[in-house]
Coordinates of N, CA and C and ligand atoms in Angstrom, one line a residue:
M36 N 81.9 101.7 110.2 CA 81.8 101.6 109.0 C 81.0 100.4 108.5
R37 N 80.2 100.9 107.5 CA 79.4 99.8 106.6 C 80.1 99.5 105.3
V38 N 80.7 98.5 104.9 CA 81.5 98.0 103.7 C 80.3 97.4 102.5
A39 N 80.0 98.0 101.5 CA 79.4 97.2 100.4 C 80.3 97.0 99.5
A40 N 80.3 95.9 98.8 CA 81.2 95.4 97.7 C 80.1 95.4 96.4
I41 N 80.8 96.2 95.7 CA 79.8 96.1 93.9 C 80.7 94.9 93.3
L42 N 80.0 94.1 92.9 CA 80.7 92.6 92.2 C 80.3 93.1 90.7
T43 N 81.2 93.4 89.8 CA 80.7 93.6 88.2 C 80.6 92.4 87.7
A44 N 79.5 92.2 87.2 CA 79.4 90.8 86.4 C 78.3 91.0 85.2
A45 N 78.2 92.1 84.8 CA 77.4 92.3 83.6 C 77.9 92.3 82.1
G46 N 78.9 92.1 82.1 CA 79.5 91.9 80.7 C 79.3 90.4 80.1
S47 N 79.6 90.8 78.7 CA 79.2 89.3 78.2 C 80.1 88.5 78.1
G48 N 81.4 88.9 78.4 CA 82.8 88.0 78.1 C 82.9 87.6 76.4
R49 N 83.0 89.1 75.7 CA 82.9 88.6 74.2 C 84.6 87.8 74.0
R50 N 85.5 88.1 74.8 CA 86.9 87.7 74.4 C 86.9 86.1 74.9
L51 N 86.1 86.0 76.0 CA 85.9 84.6 76.4 C 85.1 83.7 75.2
G52 N 84.1 84.3 74.6 CA 83.7 83.4 73.5 C 82.6 82.5 73.9
H53 N 82.2 82.4 75.1 CA 81.2 81.6 75.5 C 79.4 81.5 75.4
A54 N 78.8 80.8 75.3 CA 77.4 81.3 75.1 C 76.8 82.0 76.0
L55 N 77.2 81.5 77.2 CA 76.6 82.4 78.4 C 77.3 83.8 78.9
P56 N 76.9 84.3 79.5 CA 77.7 85.7 79.9 C 78.8 85.2 80.9
K57 N 79.9 85.7 80.8 CA 81.1 85.2 81.4 C 81.0 85.2 82.5
A58 N 80.1 85.6 83.5 CA 80.1 85.7 85.0 C 79.2 84.1 85.2
L59 N 78.5 83.8 84.3 CA 77.7 82.7 84.7 C 78.7 81.2 84.1
V60 N 79.5 81.5 83.8 CA 80.2 80.5 83.1 C 80.9 79.7 84.3
P61 N 80.4 78.2 84.5 CA 81.2 77.6 85.3 C 82.5 76.9 85.4
V62 N 83.2 76.7 86.5 CA 84.7 76.3 86.8 C 84.4 75.4 87.9
A63 N 84.7 74.4 87.6 CA 84.4 73.2 88.9 C 83.2 73.3 89.4
G64 N 82.2 73.4 88.2 CA 80.9 73.1 88.6 C 80.1 74.4 89.1
V65 N 80.9 75.5 89.4 CA 80.3 76.6 90.2 C 80.5 77.8 89.5
T66 N 79.4 78.7 89.1 CA 79.6 80.1 88.2 C 80.6 80.9 88.6
L67 N 81.4 81.6 87.8 CA 82.5 82.4 88.2 C 82.1 83.4 89.3
V68 N 80.8 83.9 89.0 CA 80.0 85.2 89.9 C 80.1 84.6 91.3
V69 N 79.6 83.3 91.6 CA 79.4 82.7 92.8 C 81.0 82.4 93.3
H70 N 81.9 82.0 92.6 CA 83.0 81.9 93.4 C 83.3 83.3 93.9
A71 N 83.4 84.3 93.2 CA 83.8 85.7 93.2 C 83.0 86.3 94.6
A72 N 81.8 85.8 94.9 CA 81.2 86.4 95.8 C 81.3 85.6 97.0
R73 N 81.5 84.3 96.8 CA 81.8 83.4 98.1 C 83.2 84.0 98.7
G74 N 84.2 84.3 98.0 CA 85.2 85.2 98.2 C 85.1 86.5 99.0
L75 N 84.4 87.2 98.5 CA 84.0 88.6 99.4 C 83.6 87.9 100.5
A76 N 82.5 87.5 100.4 CA 81.8 86.8 101.9 C 83.0 86.2 102.7
A77 N 83.6 85.6 102.4 CA 84.7 84.6 103.2 C 85.6 85.4 103.8
S78 N 85.8 87.1 103.4 CA 86.7 87.8 104.3 C 86.2 88.1 105.4
G79 N 84.9 88.2 105.5 CA 84.4 88.8 106.9 C 84.3 90.0 106.8
A80 N 84.9 91.0 105.8 CA 85.0 92.3 105.9 C 84.2 93.2 105.1
V81 N 83.1 92.1 104.6 CA 81.9 92.9 103.6 C 80.8 92.8 104.2
D82 N 79.9 93.8 104.5 CA 78.4 93.5 104.8 C 77.3 93.2 103.8
E83 N 77.6 93.9 102.6 CA 77.0 93.6 101.5 C 77.5 93.5 100.2
I84 N 76.6 93.0 99.4 CA 77.2 92.9 97.8 C 76.1 93.1 97.2
V85 N 76.5 94.1 96.1 CA 75.5 94.5 95.1 C 76.2 93.9 94.0
V86 N 75.6 93.1 93.1 CA 76.0 92.4 92.0 C 75.5 93.2 90.6
T87 N 76.3 93.7 89.8 CA 75.9 94.1 88.5 C 75.4 92.8 87.4
V88 N 74.4 92.8 87.0 CA 73.9 91.8 86.1 C 73.6 92.3 84.5
P89 N 73.7 91.5 83.6 CA 73.1 91.6 82.3 C 71.4 91.7 82.3
A90 N 70.6 92.6 81.7 CA 69.4 92.6 82.1 C 68.4 91.4 81.6
D91 N 69.0 90.6 80.6 CA 68.3 89.9 80.0 C 69.0 88.3 80.6
H92 N 69.7 88.4 81.8 CA 70.0 87.2 82.3 C 70.0 87.3 83.8
R93 N 68.7 88.3 84.3 CA 69.0 88.5 85.6 C 68.3 87.2 86.5
P94 N 67.4 86.6 86.0 CA 66.9 85.3 86.5 C 68.1 84.3 86.8
A95 N 68.7 84.0 86.0 CA 69.8 83.0 86.3 C 70.8 83.6 87.3
F96 N 71.1 85.0 87.4 CA 72.0 85.3 88.3 C 71.2 85.4 89.7
A97 N 69.8 85.4 89.9 CA 69.2 85.5 90.9 C 69.0 83.9 91.5
D98 N 69.0 83.0 90.5 CA 69.0 81.6 91.0 C 70.3 81.4 91.4
A99 N 71.3 81.5 90.8 CA 73.1 81.2 91.1 C 73.2 81.7 92.6
L100 N 73.0 83.0 92.6 CA 73.4 83.7 94.2 C 72.5 83.3 95.1
G101 N 71.1 83.0 94.8 CA 70.0 82.9 95.9 C 70.4 81.3 96.6
T102 N 71.2 80.4 95.8 CA 71.3 79.2 96.1 C 72.8 79.0 96.8
A103 N 73.9 80.0 96.8 CA 75.2 79.9 97.3 C 75.0 80.4 98.6
D104 N 76.0 79.8 99.3 CA 75.9 80.0 100.9 C 77.1 81.3 101.1
L105 N 76.6 82.4 101.3 CA 77.5 83.6 101.2 C 77.5 84.2 102.9
S106 N 77.6 83.2 103.6 CA 77.8 83.7 105.3 C 76.9 84.5 105.7
G107 N 75.7 84.7 105.2 CA 74.5 85.6 105.7 C 75.1 86.9 105.2
V108 N 75.7 87.3 104.2 CA 76.1 88.7 103.7 C 74.8 88.8 102.9
T109 N 74.3 90.1 102.5 CA 73.0 90.3 101.8 C 73.6 90.4 100.1
V110 N 72.8 90.1 99.3 CA 73.3 90.1 98.1 C 71.9 91.0 97.5
T111 N 72.5 91.9 96.5 CA 71.0 92.5 95.8 C 71.7 92.9 94.3
L112 N 70.8 92.7 93.4 CA 71.4 92.6 91.9 C 70.9 93.9 91.5
V113 N 71.6 94.3 90.5 CA 71.2 95.7 89.6 C 71.8 95.3 88.4
V114 N 70.8 95.9 87.5 CA 70.9 95.7 86.1 C 72.1 96.6 85.6
G115 N 73.5 96.0 84.9 CA 74.4 97.1 84.6 C 74.2 97.3 83.5
G116 N 75.2 98.5 83.0 CA 75.0 99.3 82.0 C 75.9 98.7 80.7
A117 N 76.2 99.9 79.9 CA 76.6 99.6 78.4 C 78.3 99.2 78.5
T118 N 78.9 100.0 79.6 CA 80.2 99.5 79.9 C 80.5 99.2 81.4
R119 N 81.5 98.7 81.6 CA 81.7 98.3 83.3 C 81.9 99.7 83.9
Q120 N 82.3 100.8 83.5 CA 82.1 102.1 84.4 C 80.4 102.6 84.5
A121 N 79.5 102.2 83.5 CA 78.2 102.5 83.7 C 77.8 101.4 84.8
S122 N 78.0 99.9 84.8 CA 77.7 99.5 85.7 C 77.8 99.6 87.1
V123 N 79.1 99.8 87.1 CA 79.3 100.3 88.8 C 78.7 101.7 89.1
A124 N 78.5 102.5 88.0 CA 77.7 103.8 88.3 C 76.5 103.5 88.7
A125 N 75.6 102.6 88.2 CA 74.2 102.1 88.5 C 74.1 101.2 89.7
A126 N 75.3 100.6 90.4 CA 75.3 99.9 91.4 C 75.4 101.3 92.7
L127 N 76.4 101.8 92.2 CA 76.6 103.2 93.1 C 75.4 103.9 93.7
A128 N 74.7 104.2 92.6 CA 73.4 105.1 92.8 C 72.6 104.5 93.8
G129 N 72.5 102.9 93.5 CA 71.4 102.4 94.9 C 72.0 102.4 96.2
L130 N 73.1 102.4 96.5 CA 73.3 102.1 97.8 C 73.1 103.0 98.8
G131 N 72.7 102.5 100.0 CA 71.7 102.9 100.9 C 73.0 104.0 101.5
P132 N 72.5 105.1 102.3 CA 73.1 106.4 103.1 C 74.2 106.1 104.1
D133 N 74.2 104.4 104.4 CA 74.6 104.4 105.6 C 76.2 103.3 104.9
V134 N 76.3 103.5 104.0 CA 77.4 102.8 103.5 C 78.3 103.7 103.5
D135 N 79.8 103.6 104.1 CA 80.8 104.3 103.9 C 82.5 104.0 103.3
V136 N 82.2 102.8 103.2 CA 83.5 102.3 102.3 C 82.9 101.4 101.2
V137 N 83.3 101.4 99.9 CA 82.9 100.8 98.7 C 84.1 100.1 98.2
L138 N 83.7 98.8 98.1 CA 84.8 98.0 97.1 C 84.2 97.6 95.8
V139 N 84.8 97.7 94.7 CA 84.9 97.4 93.5 C 85.6 96.3 93.1
H140 N 84.8 95.3 92.7 CA 85.2 93.7 92.3 C 84.9 93.2 91.2
D141 N 85.8 92.6 90.3 CA 85.4 91.9 89.1 C 84.9 90.5 89.2
A142 N 83.7 90.1 89.0 CA 83.6 88.8 89.1 C 84.5 88.0 88.4
A143 N 84.8 88.4 87.1 CA 85.8 87.6 86.6 C 87.1 87.4 87.2
R144 N 87.4 88.3 88.2 CA 88.3 88.0 89.2 C 88.0 86.9 90.3
A145 N 87.2 85.7 89.8 CA 87.0 84.7 90.7 C 87.6 83.9 91.5
L146 N 89.0 83.5 91.7 CA 89.6 83.0 92.5 C 90.5 84.1 93.5
T147 N 89.9 85.3 93.5 CA 90.5 85.9 94.6 C 90.6 85.6 96.0
P148 N 91.7 85.7 96.4 CA 91.6 85.1 97.7 C 90.9 86.0 98.9
P149 N 90.3 85.5 99.8 CA 89.5 86.4 100.8 C 90.7 87.2 101.7
S150 N 91.8 86.9 101.7 CA 92.9 87.5 102.4 C 93.1 89.1 101.8
L151 N 93.0 89.0 100.3 CA 93.3 90.3 99.9 C 92.3 91.3 99.9
V152 N 91.0 90.6 99.8 CA 89.8 91.7 100.4 C 89.8 92.3 101.5
G153 N 90.6 91.5 102.3 CA 90.2 91.8 104.0 C 91.6 93.1 103.7
Q154 N 92.9 92.8 103.2 CA 94.0 93.7 103.0 C 93.6 95.0 102.2
V155 N 92.7 95.0 101.7 CA 91.9 96.1 100.8 C 91.2 97.0 101.7
V156 N 90.2 96.0 102.6 CA 89.5 97.0 103.7 C 90.2 97.5 104.7
D157 N 91.4 96.8 105.0 CA 92.2 97.3 106.2 C 93.0 98.6 105.8
A158 N 93.3 98.6 104.4 CA 93.9 99.8 103.8 C 93.4 101.0 103.8
V159 N 91.6 100.7 103.5 CA 90.8 102.1 103.6 C 90.5 102.3 105.1
R160 N 90.6 101.5 105.9 CA 90.1 101.8 107.3 C 91.2 102.4 108.1
G161 N 92.7 102.3 107.4 CA 93.9 102.9 107.6 C 93.9 104.3 107.5
G162 N 93.1 104.4 106.2 CA 93.1 106.1 106.2 C 93.3 106.2 104.6
G163 N 93.4 105.2 103.6 CA 93.6 105.2 102.3 C 92.2 105.4 101.5
R164 N 91.9 106.3 100.9 CA 90.8 106.9 100.3 C 90.4 106.0 99.1
A165 N 91.7 105.4 98.0 CA 91.4 104.9 97.1 C 92.4 104.0 96.9
V166 N 92.1 102.4 97.2 CA 93.1 101.6 97.6 C 93.2 100.6 96.3
V167 N 94.4 100.3 95.9 CA 94.2 99.5 94.4 C 95.7 98.2 94.9
P168 N 95.2 97.1 94.7 CA 95.9 95.9 94.6 C 96.8 95.9 93.3
C169 N 98.1 95.9 93.2 CA 99.1 96.0 92.0 C 99.7 94.9 92.1
L170 N 100.3 94.3 90.9 CA 101.7 93.4 90.7 C 102.7 93.9 89.8
P171 N 103.9 93.3 90.1 CA 104.8 93.9 89.0 C 104.5 93.5 87.6
V172 N 104.9 94.0 86.7 CA 104.9 93.5 85.2 C 106.0 92.5 85.1
T173 N 105.3 91.2 84.4 CA 106.6 89.9 84.4 C 106.9 90.1 83.0
D174 N 106.4 90.5 82.0 CA 106.5 90.7 80.4 C 107.5 91.9 80.1
S175 N 108.5 91.6 79.0 CA 108.9 92.8 78.5 C 107.6 93.6 77.6
L176 N 108.1 94.8 77.5 CA 106.9 95.9 77.1 C 107.6 96.5 75.9
V177 N 106.9 96.8 74.9 CA 107.3 98.0 74.1 C 105.5 98.7 73.7
D178 N 106.0 100.1 73.2 CA 105.3 101.0 73.2 C 105.2 101.1 71.5
V179 N 104.0 100.9 70.9 CA 103.8 101.1 69.7 C 102.9 102.1 69.1
A180 N 103.0 103.3 69.7 CA 102.2 104.3 69.3 C 102.7 105.0 67.8
D181 N 102.0 105.7 67.1 CA 102.5 106.2 65.7 C 103.3 105.3 65.0
H182 N 103.2 104.2 64.8 CA 103.7 103.3 64.6 C 105.3 103.1 64.6
E183 N 105.5 103.4 65.6 CA 107.0 102.9 66.1 C 107.1 102.2 67.2
V184 N 108.2 101.6 67.3 CA 108.2 100.4 68.4 C 109.3 100.7 69.2
R185 N 108.9 101.4 70.5 CA 109.9 101.6 71.5 C 109.9 100.8 72.7
P186 N 111.0 100.3 72.9 CA 110.9 99.6 74.5 C 110.4 100.4 75.6
V187 N 110.0 99.7 76.4 CA 109.3 100.6 77.7 C 110.1 99.9 78.9
D188 N 110.5 100.5 80.0 CA 111.1 100.2 81.1 C 110.0 99.7 82.1
R189 N 109.9 98.4 82.4 CA 108.8 97.9 82.9 C 108.8 98.1 84.6
S190 N 110.1 98.5 85.0 CA 110.4 98.6 86.6 C 109.5 99.3 87.1
T191 N 108.8 100.2 86.8 CA 108.3 101.1 87.6 C 106.5 100.9 87.0
L192 N 106.2 100.0 86.4 CA 105.0 99.8 85.9 C 104.3 98.8 86.8
R193 N 103.0 98.7 87.0 CA 102.3 97.9 87.7 C 101.2 97.4 87.0
V194 N 100.7 95.9 87.4 CA 99.4 95.5 86.9 C 98.5 96.0 87.9
V195 N 97.0 96.1 87.4 CA 95.9 96.9 88.4 C 95.2 95.6 88.6
Q196 N 94.8 95.2 89.7 CA 93.6 94.1 90.3 C 92.6 94.9 90.9
T197 N 91.9 94.0 91.3 CA 90.6 94.4 91.9 C 90.4 93.1 93.2
P198 N 89.8 93.6 94.2 CA 88.9 94.5 94.7 C 89.6 95.8 95.0
Q199 N 89.5 96.6 94.4 CA 89.5 98.0 94.8 C 88.7 98.6 96.1
G200 N 89.6 99.4 96.9 CA 88.4 100.2 97.9 C 88.6 101.7 98.1
F201 N 87.3 102.2 98.4 CA 87.1 103.6 98.2 C 86.4 103.9 99.4
D202 N 86.9 105.6 100.0 CA 86.0 106.2 100.8 C 85.0 106.2 99.7
R203 N 83.6 106.3 100.0 CA 82.5 106.3 99.5 C 82.1 107.5 98.5
A204 N 82.2 108.6 99.7 CA 82.0 110.2 98.8 C 83.2 110.1 97.8
L205 N 84.3 109.8 97.8 CA 85.3 110.1 96.6 C 85.1 109.3 95.8
L206 N 84.5 108.2 95.8 CA 84.0 107.2 94.7 C 83.1 108.0 93.8
D207 N 81.8 108.1 94.9 CA 80.7 108.9 94.0 C 81.0 110.2 93.2
R208 N 82.0 111.0 93.6 CA 82.4 112.1 93.2 C 83.3 112.1 91.8
A209 N 84.0 110.8 92.0 CA 84.9 110.3 90.7 C 84.0 110.0 89.7
H210 N 82.8 109.3 90.0 CA 81.9 108.7 88.8 C 81.2 109.8 88.4
A211 N 80.7 110.8 89.3 CA 79.6 111.9 88.8 C 80.3 112.5 87.7
A212 N 82.0 113.0 87.9 CA 83.0 113.7 87.2 C 83.1 113.1 85.9
A213 N 83.0 111.6 85.9 CA 83.5 111.1 84.6 C 82.2 110.5 83.8
G214 N 81.3 111.0 84.2 CA 79.6 110.5 83.9 C 79.6 110.3 82.4
H215 N 80.4 111.4 81.7 CA 80.2 111.7 80.4 C 81.1 110.5 79.8
R216 N 81.9 109.9 80.1 CA 82.7 109.0 79.4 C 82.3 107.5 79.6
A217 N 80.6 107.4 80.0 CA 80.4 105.8 80.6 C 79.6 105.2 79.6
G218 N 78.9 105.7 78.8 CA 78.0 105.4 77.6 C 79.1 104.7 76.6
D219 N 80.5 104.8 76.2 CA 81.2 104.4 75.1 C 82.4 103.6 75.8
E220 N 82.3 102.5 75.4 CA 83.4 101.6 75.4 C 85.0 102.1 75.6
R221 N 85.2 102.8 74.1 CA 86.3 103.4 73.9 C 86.9 104.7 74.8
A222 N 85.6 105.2 75.4 CA 86.0 106.2 76.4 C 86.0 106.0 77.9
A223 N 85.1 104.8 78.1 CA 85.0 104.5 79.5 C 86.4 103.9 80.2
A224 N 86.4 104.0 81.4 CA 87.4 103.7 82.3 C 87.1 102.0 82.6
T225 N 88.3 101.5 82.9 CA 88.2 100.1 83.1 C 88.5 99.6 84.3
D226 N 88.8 100.8 85.1 CA 88.8 100.3 86.7 C 88.7 101.7 87.2
D227 N 88.4 101.8 88.6 CA 87.7 102.9 89.5 C 88.8 103.8 90.0
A228 N 90.0 103.2 90.6 CA 90.9 104.1 90.8 C 91.6 105.0 89.9
S229 N 91.3 104.6 88.7 CA 91.6 105.4 87.8 C 90.7 106.8 87.7
L230 N 89.5 106.7 88.1 CA 88.8 107.9 88.0 C 88.8 108.9 89.1
C231 N 89.4 108.1 90.2 CA 89.6 108.9 91.4 C 91.2 109.6 91.0
A232 N 91.9 109.1 90.4 CA 93.2 109.5 89.9 C 93.0 110.8 89.2
A233 N 92.0 110.7 88.2 CA 91.7 111.6 87.4 C 91.2 112.8 88.1
L234 N 90.7 112.6 89.4 CA 90.5 114.1 90.2 C 91.7 114.6 90.9
G235 N 92.8 114.0 90.6 CA 93.9 114.4 91.6 C 94.3 113.8 92.8
E236 N 93.4 112.7 93.1 CA 93.3 112.1 94.4 C 94.5 111.2 94.3
P237 N 95.4 111.1 95.4 CA 96.6 110.2 95.4 C 96.0 108.7 95.5
L238 N 96.6 107.5 94.9 CA 96.2 106.2 95.1 C 97.0 105.4 96.2
T239 N 96.3 104.4 97.1 CA 97.5 103.7 97.8 C 97.3 102.2 97.5
V240 N 98.6 101.9 97.2 CA 98.8 100.5 96.7 C 99.2 99.6 97.7
V241 N 98.4 98.4 97.7 CA 98.7 97.3 98.4 C 99.1 96.1 97.4
P242 N 99.9 95.4 97.9 CA 100.3 94.2 96.9 C 99.0 93.3 96.6
G243 N 99.2 93.0 95.3 CA 98.1 92.4 94.8 C 98.3 90.7 94.9
A244 N 97.6 89.8 94.3 CA 97.7 88.2 94.4 C 97.6 87.7 93.0
A245 N 98.5 86.7 92.8 CA 98.4 86.2 91.6 C 97.4 85.4 91.2
A246 N 96.7 85.1 92.1 CA 95.4 84.1 92.2 C 94.1 85.1 91.9
A247 N 94.3 86.4 92.1 CA 93.3 87.5 91.7 C 93.6 87.7 90.2
F248 N 94.1 86.9 89.1 CA 94.0 87.2 87.9 C 92.8 87.3 87.3
K249 N 92.8 87.9 86.2 CA 91.1 88.2 85.4 C 91.0 87.0 84.5
I250 N 89.8 86.5 84.6 CA 89.8 85.4 83.7 C 88.8 86.2 82.5
T251 N 89.5 86.1 81.6 CA 89.5 87.0 80.0 C 89.2 86.0 79.2
T252 N 90.1 85.3 79.0 CA 90.0 84.5 77.6 C 90.0 82.9 77.8
A253 N 89.8 82.2 76.9 CA 89.5 80.7 77.2 C 90.9 79.9 77.9
L254 N 92.1 80.5 77.8 CA 93.0 80.0 78.2 C 93.1 80.3 79.9
D255 N 92.5 81.4 80.3 CA 92.5 81.7 81.5 C 91.6 80.9 82.5
L256 N 90.5 80.6 81.3 CA 89.5 80.0 82.2 C 89.8 78.4 82.6
A257 N 90.9 77.8 81.4 CA 91.6 76.5 81.8 C 92.5 76.4 82.7
V258 N 93.1 77.7 83.0 CA 93.9 78.0 84.4 C 93.2 78.0 85.6
A259 N 92.1 78.6 85.7 CA 91.1 78.5 86.6 C 90.8 77.3 87.1
E260 N 90.2 76.3 86.1 CA 89.8 75.0 86.2 C 90.8 74.1 87.2
V261 N 92.2 74.2 86.8 CA 93.5 73.5 86.7 C 93.5 74.0 88.4
L262 N 93.6 75.2 88.8 CA 93.9 75.6 90.1 C 92.7 75.5 91.2
L263 N 91.4 74.9 90.6 CA 90.6 74.9 91.7 C 90.4 73.2 91.6
G264 N 91.1 72.4 90.5 CA 91.1 71.0 90.6 C 91.6 70.7 91.9
Q265 N 93.1 71.7 91.9 CA 94.4 71.2 92.7 C 93.8 71.2 93.9
E266 N 93.1 72.7 94.1 CA 92.6 72.9 95.8 C 91.7 71.5 96.4
A267 N 90.9 70.8 95.1 CA 89.9 70.1 95.7 C 90.6 68.6 95.9
S268 N 91.8 68.5 95.5 CA 92.6 67.0 95.7 C 93.6 67.2 96.8
Ligands
CTP489 N1 81.2 94.3 83.3 C1 79.9 94.7 83.5 N2 79.2 95.7 82.8 C2 79.8 95.9 81.7 C3 81.1 95.3 81.2 C4 81.6 94.5 82.0 O1 79.5 94.6 85.0 N3 78.8 96.7 81.0 C5 82.0 93.5 84.0 C6 82.0 92.1 83.9 O2 81.3 91.3 84.0 C7 83.7 91.6 84.6 C8 84.2 92.9 84.7 O3 83.1 94.0 84.6 O4 83.3 90.9 85.5 C9 85.4 93.2 84.0 O5 85.3 93.2 82.5 P1 85.8 92.3 81.3 O6 86.8 91.5 82.0 O7 86.0 93.1 80.6 O8 84.3 91.3 80.9 P2 83.2 91.4 80.0 O9 83.2 93.3 79.3 O10 82.3 90.7 80.1 O11 84.5 90.7 79.0 P3 84.7 91.2 77.5 O12 85.4 92.6 77.5 O13 85.8 90.1 76.6 O14 83.5 91.2 76.7
MG490 MG1 85.0 93.9 79.0

């Protein structure tokens, strides 16, 4: 089985509000995209990494990843699209014919433990065709649709993380079927398991990891800085 990881890093990071694209923002002196790529490589479960990058920052990504120690794992860059879904589709289109397992992972989940990457690949090897790491919801929830406020039972809800792992042929089909949604942020999927579910495919859930949280806001970035500072001391 040849395993390729698509590392999505082509977003601007509007909610973070940094001058740089989010994946180039440093934490503990290292860019988020390099932290994330190192985590994938350190799992020992990934043969190649394809990073989606914003067109106008490609050289900065090439510099950052070119000098990172990634344990010999090959890295290629692909210019991303208007949405995360379009970026993943662009990376998928460039994968070689020998790839049969694809992970899709957010660079914004920069602190994801290598062990989680290994567990997702193991679940695909074990027969899961669309594997998704999940955590329970810890906050209370309400549904505010139609200007009404209704409490929601959180006990059966889960937060979805990455890396998600797929049978390559299934992921190709899922993206082909949803291609018409990819150009518009309001219609595009925010993850890939949901595209497989839309084809009626069952999802395989594995336990997620708290450290795989997505860095979205300035507070998340500060949390990542503290966690990496603790690791170093
Ligand atoms: N991403 C991508 N291509 C896009 C949009 C997002 O590859 N057109 C990537 C981001 O770089 C990120 C991951 O998808 O690693 C998850 O997206 P998100 O956290 O929403 O990042 P951004 O889109 O950059 O942030 P924002 O939505 O706040 O602008
Ligand atoms: Mg986004």
